[in-house]
Amino acid sequence: LSTPDHRHIAVNQIGYATEGAKIAIFSGEAHGFRVINEETGAMVYTGKSGKAIVDKPSGAIVHVADFSGVRTAGRYHLEGDDGNVSASFVIGDKPYGELQQGLLKAFYYYRCGVELTGEFAGPWAHGACHTAEGIVYGQPELTLDSCGGWHDAGDYGKYSGPGAKAIADLLLAYELYPTAFAVSIPLPESDGKTPDVLLECKVELDWLFKMQEPGTGGVYHKLTTLNFPGLDVMPEEDNAELYFSPVSATATGDFAGVMAMAARVYEPYDQGYARQCLTAAEAAWSWLQQHPEAPGFMNPPGISTGEYGDDTDQDERYWAAAELYRTTGEAVYHEAVQALAQLSFPKYSLGWADMGGYGTLTYLLTGESATEKGLYTSLKQGLLAEADRLVRQSREDGYRISLLEEDYIWGSNMLVLNNAMLLLAAEHFSGETAYAACALDHLHYLMGRNVLDISYVTGFGDRPVMHPHHRPSVGDGVADPVPGLVSGGPDRGLHDEYVAEHLQGKPAAQCFADHDLSYSTNEVTIYWNSPAVFVTARFNM
Ligand code: G3I
Ligand code: 9MR
Ligand code: ZN
């Protein structure tokens, strides 16, 4: 066992809802604790933590301190009998409102091709970037408009499939929890009518249109420079030539899915745009029909940026068919969903590589009366069984999340949040609020109730990530990183030089370094932020 060298009382550093469960996780020896109101200094609660258990993923001995009895709004911290003090946090109604806004605002900071002005970006303003046309790989004389969208991550690549996952999470959040999006961020485009989340997603959708190959309906896999730029290069200084990588079936399937979804969601606000989305989705679908056996994407010679390879495109086709069916009601798409559902790819996974879960959720959201009874029932049962498994795993975990030791992989925080999304989907289809309670435990982990006592969201919480592998945050000369970014989280594979040198032998959940060189544990991406928006939205309705 390795004792973590930091505070021994881990809490959600944002806080807890007034009426809900309030649980801290202790990793030290002491069991007795007090809850202190920071405004008055008064001790409002005393208690003892429960039985100590050995928690394998974190390598810590942990025990649970329950202070759910504190039901008065205010700012608090916990003190242990050994003198340990927790982060300061609030108890209040809807405590995650600002967090949700910050997580959504992050997409504005990821914007490419436009200037981020001081009015909206504050000290993180910077000039317009990546405005040049891109070269179509293998056709040096063919250049196309490539401007716009969101940067993927700490690098400046733009990748079609990951972009589609990010939009899908945000639009799903809006479809399920529209009231959580009533407050404006605001954004430069805010018009008092269209929800900001739709305005922000339009930025990426507008760029995705440019990724569709003229004439064929296929979708270029990505748009990047040949190699990653240096870590301190600001976006507007990254002037190397941009290349469209070849069309892939996974990108085309994701594109068809997200465009069909957008056609439905934007319809009430902008019918012309909705039609344009549907036409693009149909063109992508016919490309997929004409290419039933497309090879998987691999970086072509000379390109070394993110590959986003994928073993199968069946799940992307399934998602596309399900969205097209839900949006159009046309029988051909329903037949396609039913045929694809017979194949054995994961049906409850929320990508970027495994997009089958989106197909399943969309099919279920189409409703019982418009779907095939047998398939509807088996997908619903499968979803609830998967959620039950996540609940069971969370009950056995010291920090109450569903990740097993082997799940602490590159981007483990995406698994944390995707699992929370799946739990919330189970709540949606069953009405069983215990699933939401388990999902909330996952948010508590993200926001500090973890063995490292760190908030994995920049700018939020008492001890947030300060040094993400994010080029603008490294290069801009501003002390604080760009706020609202979700860090990848622990990766026991120690996949970069920095962690390989510093973290050998650490337990899985401690394989994390808040250092800007650690791209495998501390990078940030749009598709780690997007499920966090979904999860916080549920608790902001
Ligand atoms: O799925 C396997 C699992 O079965 C196995 O047990 C485990 C053991 O390590 O590995 C899992 O695969 C990992 C995979 O992510 C899971 O999604 C790989 O090891 C890991 O190398 C891979 O990392 C990906 C990384 O790129 C490297 O390819 C991340 O998911 C992906 O988010 C990340 O994406 C990068 C882009 O390439 C470039 N832009 C930034 C972005 C974020 O770091
Ligand atoms: O900075 C790159 C990061 O954005 C990518 O996600 C990561 C994975 O492909 O790669 C990073 O670039 C590193 C490269 O792969 C290896 N040499 C060091 C680079 C980081 O400065
Ligand atoms: Zn850019």
XYZ file of C-alpha atoms in Angstrom, residues 100 104 166-183 193-201 261-270 326 365 421 428 530-531 533-538 541:
52
model
C -21.990 23.135 -15.858
C -19.868 24.214 -21.611
C -18.694 15.588 -28.256
C -21.677 17.051 -30.113
C -23.740 13.919 -29.433
C -23.225 14.240 -25.658
C -24.156 17.917 -25.677
C -27.243 17.467 -27.859
C -28.360 14.438 -25.835
C -27.989 16.464 -22.650
C -30.139 19.147 -24.218
C -32.758 16.624 -25.420
C -33.034 14.950 -21.999
C -32.545 17.938 -19.697
C -33.584 21.080 -21.634
C -34.331 23.118 -18.500
C -30.697 22.776 -17.434
C -29.788 24.945 -20.445
C -32.069 27.876 -19.670
C -29.282 30.199 -18.490
C -33.948 32.506 -28.196
C -31.663 29.701 -29.269
C -30.127 27.837 -26.321
C -26.393 28.535 -26.114
C -25.614 24.824 -26.218
C -27.082 24.678 -29.740
C -25.160 27.773 -30.816
C -21.919 26.248 -29.553
C -22.561 22.873 -31.233
C -29.422 14.047 -34.742
C -28.804 17.738 -35.456
C -31.525 17.712 -38.130
C -33.990 16.769 -35.387
C -32.695 19.034 -32.621
C -32.271 22.224 -34.709
C -35.611 21.835 -36.512
C -37.607 24.053 -34.113
C -35.010 26.853 -34.357
C -33.792 26.794 -37.943
C -35.550 8.435 -35.253
C -35.711 7.311 -27.259
C -24.124 8.973 -18.460
C -34.381 7.976 -17.691
C -18.925 16.713 -23.194
C -20.040 13.832 -20.948
C -21.773 18.614 -19.339
C -24.347 15.827 -19.684
C -23.853 14.643 -16.100
C -23.909 18.100 -14.511
C -26.995 19.026 -16.571
C -28.924 16.189 -14.930
C -32.673 20.628 -14.078
